[in-house]
PDB file of C-alpha atoms in Angstrom:
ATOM      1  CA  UNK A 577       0.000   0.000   0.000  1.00 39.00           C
ATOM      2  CA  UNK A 578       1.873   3.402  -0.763  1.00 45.00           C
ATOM      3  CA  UNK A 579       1.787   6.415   1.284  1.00 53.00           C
ATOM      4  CA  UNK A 580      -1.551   7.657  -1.064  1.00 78.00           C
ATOM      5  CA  UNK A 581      -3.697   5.073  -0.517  1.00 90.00           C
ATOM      6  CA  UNK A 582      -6.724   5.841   0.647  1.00 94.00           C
ATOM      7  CA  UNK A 583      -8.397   4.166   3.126  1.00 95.00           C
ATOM      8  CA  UNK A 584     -11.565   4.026   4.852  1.00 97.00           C
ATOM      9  CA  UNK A 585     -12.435   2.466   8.239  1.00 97.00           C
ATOM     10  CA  UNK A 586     -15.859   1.223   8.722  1.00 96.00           C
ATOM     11  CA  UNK A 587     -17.063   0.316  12.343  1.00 94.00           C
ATOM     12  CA  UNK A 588     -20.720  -1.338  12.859  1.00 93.00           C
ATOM     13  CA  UNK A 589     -22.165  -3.932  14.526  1.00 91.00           C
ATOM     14  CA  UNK A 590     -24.160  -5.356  11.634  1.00 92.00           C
ATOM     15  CA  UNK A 591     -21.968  -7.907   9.245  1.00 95.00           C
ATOM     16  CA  UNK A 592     -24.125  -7.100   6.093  1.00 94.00           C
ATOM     17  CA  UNK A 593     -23.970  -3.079   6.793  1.00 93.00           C
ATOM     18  CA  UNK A 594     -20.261  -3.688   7.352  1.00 94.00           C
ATOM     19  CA  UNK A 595     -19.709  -5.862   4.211  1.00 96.00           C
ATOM     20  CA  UNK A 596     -21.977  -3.431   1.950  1.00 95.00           C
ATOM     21  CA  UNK A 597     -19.831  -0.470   2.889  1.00 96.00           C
ATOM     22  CA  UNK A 598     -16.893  -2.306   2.154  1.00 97.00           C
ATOM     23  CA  UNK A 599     -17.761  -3.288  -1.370  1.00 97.00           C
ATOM     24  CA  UNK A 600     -18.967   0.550  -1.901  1.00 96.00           C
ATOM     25  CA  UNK A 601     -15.667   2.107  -0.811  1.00 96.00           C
ATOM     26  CA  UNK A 602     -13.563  -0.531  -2.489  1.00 96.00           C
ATOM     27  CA  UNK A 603     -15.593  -0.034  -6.101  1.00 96.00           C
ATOM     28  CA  UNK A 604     -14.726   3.315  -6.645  1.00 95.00           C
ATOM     29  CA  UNK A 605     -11.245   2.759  -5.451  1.00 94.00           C
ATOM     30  CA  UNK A 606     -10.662   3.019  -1.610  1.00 95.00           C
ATOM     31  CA  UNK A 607      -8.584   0.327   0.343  1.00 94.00           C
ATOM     32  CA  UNK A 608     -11.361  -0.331   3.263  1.00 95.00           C
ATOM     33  CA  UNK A 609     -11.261  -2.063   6.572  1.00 95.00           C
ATOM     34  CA  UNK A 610     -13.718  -3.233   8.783  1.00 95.00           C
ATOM     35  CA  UNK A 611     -14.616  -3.785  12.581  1.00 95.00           C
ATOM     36  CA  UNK A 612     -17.142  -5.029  14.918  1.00 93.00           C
ATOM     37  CA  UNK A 613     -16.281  -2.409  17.545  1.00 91.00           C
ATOM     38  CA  UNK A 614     -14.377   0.646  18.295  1.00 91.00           C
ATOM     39  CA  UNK A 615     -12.203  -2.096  20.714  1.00 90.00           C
ATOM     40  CA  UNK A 616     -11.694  -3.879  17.288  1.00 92.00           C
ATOM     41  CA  UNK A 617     -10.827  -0.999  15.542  1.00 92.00           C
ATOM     42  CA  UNK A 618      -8.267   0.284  18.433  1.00 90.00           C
ATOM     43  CA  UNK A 619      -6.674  -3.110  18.370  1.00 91.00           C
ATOM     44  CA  UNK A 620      -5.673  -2.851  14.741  1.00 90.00           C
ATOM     45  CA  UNK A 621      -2.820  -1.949  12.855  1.00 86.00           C
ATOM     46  CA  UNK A 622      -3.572   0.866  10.689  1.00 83.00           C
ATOM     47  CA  UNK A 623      -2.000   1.676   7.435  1.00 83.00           C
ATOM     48  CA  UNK A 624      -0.790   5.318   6.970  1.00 83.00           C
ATOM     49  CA  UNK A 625      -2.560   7.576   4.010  1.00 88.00           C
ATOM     50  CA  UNK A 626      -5.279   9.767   3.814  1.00 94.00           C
ATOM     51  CA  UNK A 627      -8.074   7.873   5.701  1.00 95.00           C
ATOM     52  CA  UNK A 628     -11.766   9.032   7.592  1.00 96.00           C
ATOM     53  CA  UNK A 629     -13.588   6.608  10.134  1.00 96.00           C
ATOM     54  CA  UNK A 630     -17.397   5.699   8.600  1.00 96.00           C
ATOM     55  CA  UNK A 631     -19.139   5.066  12.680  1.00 93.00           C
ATOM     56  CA  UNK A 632     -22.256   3.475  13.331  1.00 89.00           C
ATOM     57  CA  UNK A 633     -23.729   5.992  16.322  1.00 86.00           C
ATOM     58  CA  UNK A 634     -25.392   2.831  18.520  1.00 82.00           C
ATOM     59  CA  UNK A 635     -22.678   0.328  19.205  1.00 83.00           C
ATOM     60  CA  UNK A 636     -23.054  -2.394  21.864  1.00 80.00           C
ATOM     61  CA  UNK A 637     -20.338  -1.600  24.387  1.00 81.00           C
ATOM     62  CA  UNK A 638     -18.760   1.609  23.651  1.00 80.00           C
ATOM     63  CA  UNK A 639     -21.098   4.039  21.339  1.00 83.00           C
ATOM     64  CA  UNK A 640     -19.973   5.989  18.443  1.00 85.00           C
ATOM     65  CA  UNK A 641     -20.066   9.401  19.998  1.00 84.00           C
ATOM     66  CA  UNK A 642     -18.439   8.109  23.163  1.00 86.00           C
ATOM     67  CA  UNK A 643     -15.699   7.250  20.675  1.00 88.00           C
ATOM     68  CA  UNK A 644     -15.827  10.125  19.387  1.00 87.00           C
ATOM     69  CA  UNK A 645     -15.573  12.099  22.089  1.00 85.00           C
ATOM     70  CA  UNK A 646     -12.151   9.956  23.280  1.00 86.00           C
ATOM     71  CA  UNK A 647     -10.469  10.009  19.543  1.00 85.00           C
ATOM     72  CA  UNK A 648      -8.479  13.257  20.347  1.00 76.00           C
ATOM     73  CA  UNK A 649      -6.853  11.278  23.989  1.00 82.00           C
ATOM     74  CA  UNK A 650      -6.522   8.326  22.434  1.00 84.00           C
ATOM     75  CA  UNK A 651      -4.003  10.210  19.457  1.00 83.00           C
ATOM     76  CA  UNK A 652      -6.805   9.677  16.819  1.00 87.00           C
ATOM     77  CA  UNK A 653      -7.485  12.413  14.388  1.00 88.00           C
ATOM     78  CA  UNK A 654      -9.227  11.043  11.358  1.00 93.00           C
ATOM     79  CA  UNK A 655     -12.221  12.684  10.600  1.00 95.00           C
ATOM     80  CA  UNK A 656     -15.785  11.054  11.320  1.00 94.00           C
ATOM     81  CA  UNK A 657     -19.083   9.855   9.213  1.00 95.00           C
ATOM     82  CA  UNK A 658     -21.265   8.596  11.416  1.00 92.00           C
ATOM     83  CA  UNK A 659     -24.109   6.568  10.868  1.00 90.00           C
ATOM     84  CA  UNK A 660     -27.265   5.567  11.929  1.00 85.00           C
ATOM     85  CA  UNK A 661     -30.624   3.414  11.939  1.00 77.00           C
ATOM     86  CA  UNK A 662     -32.064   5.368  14.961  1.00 69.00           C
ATOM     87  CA  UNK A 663     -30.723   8.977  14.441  1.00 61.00           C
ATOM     88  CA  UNK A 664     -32.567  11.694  15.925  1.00 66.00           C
ATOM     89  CA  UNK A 665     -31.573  15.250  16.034  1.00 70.00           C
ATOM     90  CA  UNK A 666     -30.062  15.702  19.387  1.00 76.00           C
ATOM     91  CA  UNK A 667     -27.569  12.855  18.370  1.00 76.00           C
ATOM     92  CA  UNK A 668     -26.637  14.798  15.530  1.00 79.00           C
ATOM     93  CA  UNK A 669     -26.352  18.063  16.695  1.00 79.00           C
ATOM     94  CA  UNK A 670     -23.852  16.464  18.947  1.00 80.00           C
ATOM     95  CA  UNK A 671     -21.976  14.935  16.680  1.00 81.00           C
ATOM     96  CA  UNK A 672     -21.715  17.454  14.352  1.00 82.00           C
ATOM     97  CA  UNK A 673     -20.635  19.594  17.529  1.00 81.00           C
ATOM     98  CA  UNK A 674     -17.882  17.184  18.371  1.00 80.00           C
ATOM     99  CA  UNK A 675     -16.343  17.515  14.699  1.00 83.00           C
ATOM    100  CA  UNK A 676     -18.420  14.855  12.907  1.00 89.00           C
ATOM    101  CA  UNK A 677     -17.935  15.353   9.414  1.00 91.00           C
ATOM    102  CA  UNK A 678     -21.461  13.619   8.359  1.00 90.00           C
ATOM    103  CA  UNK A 679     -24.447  12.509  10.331  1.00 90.00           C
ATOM    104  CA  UNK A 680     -26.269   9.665   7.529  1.00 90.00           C
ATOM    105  CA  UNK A 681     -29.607   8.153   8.586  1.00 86.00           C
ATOM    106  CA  UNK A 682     -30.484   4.379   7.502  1.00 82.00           C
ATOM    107  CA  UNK A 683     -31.018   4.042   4.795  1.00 85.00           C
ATOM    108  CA  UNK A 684     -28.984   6.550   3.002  1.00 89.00           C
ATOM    109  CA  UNK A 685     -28.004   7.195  -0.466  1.00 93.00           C
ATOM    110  CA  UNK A 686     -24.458   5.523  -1.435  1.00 94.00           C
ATOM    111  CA  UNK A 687     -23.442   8.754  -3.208  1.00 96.00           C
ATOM    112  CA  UNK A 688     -24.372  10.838  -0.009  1.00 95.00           C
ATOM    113  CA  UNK A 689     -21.794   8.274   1.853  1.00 96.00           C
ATOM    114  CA  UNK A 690     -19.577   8.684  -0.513  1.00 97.00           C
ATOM    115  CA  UNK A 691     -19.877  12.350  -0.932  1.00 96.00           C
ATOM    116  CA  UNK A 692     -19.177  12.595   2.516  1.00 96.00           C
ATOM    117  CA  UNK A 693     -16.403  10.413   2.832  1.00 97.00           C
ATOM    118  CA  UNK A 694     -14.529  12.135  -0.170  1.00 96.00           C
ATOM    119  CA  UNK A 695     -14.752  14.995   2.148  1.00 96.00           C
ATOM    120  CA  UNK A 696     -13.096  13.848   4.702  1.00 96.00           C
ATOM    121  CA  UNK A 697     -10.332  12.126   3.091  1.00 96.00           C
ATOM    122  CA  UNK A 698      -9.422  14.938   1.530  1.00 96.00           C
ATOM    123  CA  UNK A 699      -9.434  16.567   4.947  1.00 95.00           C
ATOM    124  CA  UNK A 700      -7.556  14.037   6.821  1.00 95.00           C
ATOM    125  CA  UNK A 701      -4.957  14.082   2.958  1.00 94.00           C
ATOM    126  CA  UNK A 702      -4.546  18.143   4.142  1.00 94.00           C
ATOM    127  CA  UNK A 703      -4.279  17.473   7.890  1.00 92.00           C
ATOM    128  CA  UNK A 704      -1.579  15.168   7.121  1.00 91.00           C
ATOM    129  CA  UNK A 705       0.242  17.220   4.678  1.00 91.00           C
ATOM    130  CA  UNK A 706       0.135  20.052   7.220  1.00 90.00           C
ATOM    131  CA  UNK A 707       1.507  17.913   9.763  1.00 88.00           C
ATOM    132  CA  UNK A 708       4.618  17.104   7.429  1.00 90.00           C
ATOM    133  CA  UNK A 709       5.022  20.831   6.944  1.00 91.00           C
ATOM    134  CA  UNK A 710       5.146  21.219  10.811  1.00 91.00           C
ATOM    135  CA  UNK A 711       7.810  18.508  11.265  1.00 92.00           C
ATOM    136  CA  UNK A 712       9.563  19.695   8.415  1.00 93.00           C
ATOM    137  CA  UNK A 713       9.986  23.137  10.235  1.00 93.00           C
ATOM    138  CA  UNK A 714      10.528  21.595  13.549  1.00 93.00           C
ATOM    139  CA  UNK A 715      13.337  18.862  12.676  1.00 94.00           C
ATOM    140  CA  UNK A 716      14.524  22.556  10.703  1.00 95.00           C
ATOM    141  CA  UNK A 717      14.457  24.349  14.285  1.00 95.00           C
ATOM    142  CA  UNK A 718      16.424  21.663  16.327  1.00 94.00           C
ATOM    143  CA  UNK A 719      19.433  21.847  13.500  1.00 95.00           C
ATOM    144  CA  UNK A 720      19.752  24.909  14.415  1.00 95.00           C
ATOM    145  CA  UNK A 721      22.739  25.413  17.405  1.00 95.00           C
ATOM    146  CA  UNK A 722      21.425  27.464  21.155  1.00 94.00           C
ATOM    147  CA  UNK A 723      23.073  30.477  20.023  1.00 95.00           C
ATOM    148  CA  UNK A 724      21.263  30.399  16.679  1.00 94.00           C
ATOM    149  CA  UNK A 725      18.258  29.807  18.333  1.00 94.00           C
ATOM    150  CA  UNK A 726      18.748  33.043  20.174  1.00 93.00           C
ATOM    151  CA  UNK A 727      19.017  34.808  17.643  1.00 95.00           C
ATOM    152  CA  UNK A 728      16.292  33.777  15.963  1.00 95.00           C
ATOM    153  CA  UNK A 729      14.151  34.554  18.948  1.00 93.00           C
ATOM    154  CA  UNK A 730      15.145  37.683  19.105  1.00 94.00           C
ATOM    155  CA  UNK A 731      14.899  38.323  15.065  1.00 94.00           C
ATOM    156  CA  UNK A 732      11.559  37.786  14.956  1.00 93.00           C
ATOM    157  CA  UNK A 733      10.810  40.077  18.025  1.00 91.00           C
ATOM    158  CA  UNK A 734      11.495  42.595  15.747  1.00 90.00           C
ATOM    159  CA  UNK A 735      15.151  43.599  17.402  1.00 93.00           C
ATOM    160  CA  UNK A 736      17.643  44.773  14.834  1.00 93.00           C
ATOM    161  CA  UNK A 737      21.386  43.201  14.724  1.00 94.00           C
ATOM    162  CA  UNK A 738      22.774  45.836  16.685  1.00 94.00           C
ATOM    163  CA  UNK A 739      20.521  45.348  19.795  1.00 94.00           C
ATOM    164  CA  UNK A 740      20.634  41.515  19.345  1.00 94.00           C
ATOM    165  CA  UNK A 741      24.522  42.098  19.556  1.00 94.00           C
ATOM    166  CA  UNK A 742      23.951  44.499  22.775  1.00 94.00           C
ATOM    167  CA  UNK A 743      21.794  41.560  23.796  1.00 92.00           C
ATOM    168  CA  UNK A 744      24.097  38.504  23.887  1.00 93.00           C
ATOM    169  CA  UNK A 745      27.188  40.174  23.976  1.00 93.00           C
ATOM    170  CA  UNK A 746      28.171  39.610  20.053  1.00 93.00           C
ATOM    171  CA  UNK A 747      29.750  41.802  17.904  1.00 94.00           C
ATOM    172  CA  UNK A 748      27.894  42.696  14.806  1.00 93.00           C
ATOM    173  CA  UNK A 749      29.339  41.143  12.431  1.00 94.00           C
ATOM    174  CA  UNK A 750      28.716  37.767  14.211  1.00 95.00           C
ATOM    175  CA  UNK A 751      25.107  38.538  14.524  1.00 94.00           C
ATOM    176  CA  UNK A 752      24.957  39.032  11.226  1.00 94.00           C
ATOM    177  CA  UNK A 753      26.578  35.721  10.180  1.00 95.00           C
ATOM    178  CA  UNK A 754      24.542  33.716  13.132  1.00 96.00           C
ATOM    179  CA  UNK A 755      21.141  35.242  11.230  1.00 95.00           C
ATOM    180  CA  UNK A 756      22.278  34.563   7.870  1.00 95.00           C
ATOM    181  CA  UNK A 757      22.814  30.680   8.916  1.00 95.00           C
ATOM    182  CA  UNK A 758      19.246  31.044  10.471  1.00 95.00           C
ATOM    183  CA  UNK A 759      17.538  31.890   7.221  1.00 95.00           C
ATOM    184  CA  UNK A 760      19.286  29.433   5.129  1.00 95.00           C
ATOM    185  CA  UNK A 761      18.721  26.729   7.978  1.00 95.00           C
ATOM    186  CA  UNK A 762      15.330  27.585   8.217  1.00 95.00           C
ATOM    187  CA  UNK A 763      14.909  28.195   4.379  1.00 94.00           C
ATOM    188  CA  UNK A 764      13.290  31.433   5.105  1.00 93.00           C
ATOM    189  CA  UNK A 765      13.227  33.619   2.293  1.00 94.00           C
ATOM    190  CA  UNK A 766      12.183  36.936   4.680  1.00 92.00           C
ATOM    191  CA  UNK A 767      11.953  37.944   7.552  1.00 93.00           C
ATOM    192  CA  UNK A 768       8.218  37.054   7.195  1.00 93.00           C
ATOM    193  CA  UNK A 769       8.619  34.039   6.309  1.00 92.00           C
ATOM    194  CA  UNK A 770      10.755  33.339   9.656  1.00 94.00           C
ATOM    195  CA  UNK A 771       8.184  34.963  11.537  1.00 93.00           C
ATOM    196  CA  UNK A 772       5.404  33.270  10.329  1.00 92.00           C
ATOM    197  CA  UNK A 773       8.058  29.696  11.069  1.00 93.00           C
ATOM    198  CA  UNK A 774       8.050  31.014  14.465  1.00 92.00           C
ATOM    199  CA  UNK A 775       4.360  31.125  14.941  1.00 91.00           C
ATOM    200  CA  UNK A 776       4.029  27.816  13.334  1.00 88.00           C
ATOM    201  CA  UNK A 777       6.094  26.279  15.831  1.00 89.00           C
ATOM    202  CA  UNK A 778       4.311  27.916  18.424  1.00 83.00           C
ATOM    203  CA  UNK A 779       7.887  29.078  19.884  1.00 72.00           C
ATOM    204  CA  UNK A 780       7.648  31.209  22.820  1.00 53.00           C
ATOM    205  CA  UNK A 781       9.609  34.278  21.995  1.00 50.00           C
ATOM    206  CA  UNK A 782      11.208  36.354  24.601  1.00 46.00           C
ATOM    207  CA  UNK A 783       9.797  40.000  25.423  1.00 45.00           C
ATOM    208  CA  UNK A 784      12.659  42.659  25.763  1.00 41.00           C
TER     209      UNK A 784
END
C-alpha cells in the first residue's frame, strides 16, 4: 500500500452493513477495513494515508459518539461519518458539535456516503500534509545550534542586529553571520517568512 492510498475504516455492529460499505468504498477505489467495535478498531494496525472513520452511532459496548468524544486522547485524528438506523436530532447536533464530518440516517443514499467520505479524506490528505510541513519546520528548528536559536528569537521580536549584539554580547558582524545561517537553515526567504516559522512552531519568543 503506498503512502496515497486511501483508506476508509468502517465500524458497525451489523456484518451485512459492514460488508456493503466495504464493497462501496472498495468499487470506486478506496482500500477499506472493517470492525465489529471501536475495541476492534483500536486493536488494529492501521496503514498510513489519507483515511476518515465511517461510525455506526449505537454500538453495543462503547457508542460511536463516546468514541468520538475519546479520539483526540486516544491520538486519533481522522475525521468522522457517522451513521445511523435510529438517528434523531439531538444525536446529531452532537456529533456534528464534536467535529463529525457527516451525520447519515439508515437508509442513506451511497453517493451521499460517498460524498461525505470524499470529504473527509481529503481533509484528513490536508491534515496530514500540514503535519509534514510542521515537522519539516521543527526537525529545521532543532538543527539549528542554542546560540542560533537566540538569535532567531530575538529576530523575529522585531530587534535589529545591533541590539541583538547588545543583547548577547556579540559583535555585529557575528550577529549578522549567526542570522544569515538562520535563514538558510530555516529556508526562510524573509523575515516574514521566519516569523510566520516562528508562529508555526508555536515558539515562545522572549519579550525585551
Amino acid at each position: 500500500m503506498t503512502d496515497e492510498q486511501t483508506i476508509v475504516f468502517i465500524i458497525d455492529d451489523d456484518i451485512s452493513v459492514r460488508e456493503s460499505l466495504t464493497s462501496l468504498m472498495r468499487s470506486v477505489g478506496h482500500a477499506a477495513e472493517s470492525f465489529e467495535s471501536t475495541h476492534d478498531f483500536l486493536m488494529s494496525e492501521r496503514p498510513e494515508g489519507p483515511a476518515c472513520i465511517v461510525l455506526d452511532v449505537r454500538l453495543p459496548g462503547q457508542s460511536g459518539l463516546e468514541f468520538q468524544r475519546e479520539t483526540a486522547g486516544l491520538g486519533i485524528h481522522l475525521p468522522i461519518i457517522f451513521i445511523s438506523g435510529h438517528g434523531d436530532i439531538p444525536m446529531s447536533v452532537s456529533a456534528m458539535k464534536a467535529g463529525a464530518i457527516e451525520f447519515l440516517t439508515k437508509p442513506f443514499r451511497d453517493q451521499d456516503l460517498l460524498d461525505a467520505v470524499h470529504r473527509g479524506i481529503e481533509l484528513d490528505r490536508k491534515c496530514k500534509r500540514d503535519q509534514a510541513r510542521l515537522d519539516g519546520l521543527q526537525q529545521r528548528y532543532q538543527g539549528l545550534t542554542p546560540r542560533e536559536q537566540e538569535v532567531m528569537a530575538l529576530v523575529v521580536n522585531g530587534q535589529l542586529n545591533k541590539q541583538i549584539a547588545a543583547e548577547l554580547h556579540l559583535s555585529e558582524v557575528t550577529v549578522k553571520a549567526h542570522r544569515a545561517q538562520v535563514m538558510h537553515k530555516m529556508k526562510a526567504k524573509s523575515l516574514p517568512d521566519l516569523v510566520r516559522f516562528a508562529d508555526r512552531l508555536d515558539l515562545v519568543i522572549p519579550k525585551h
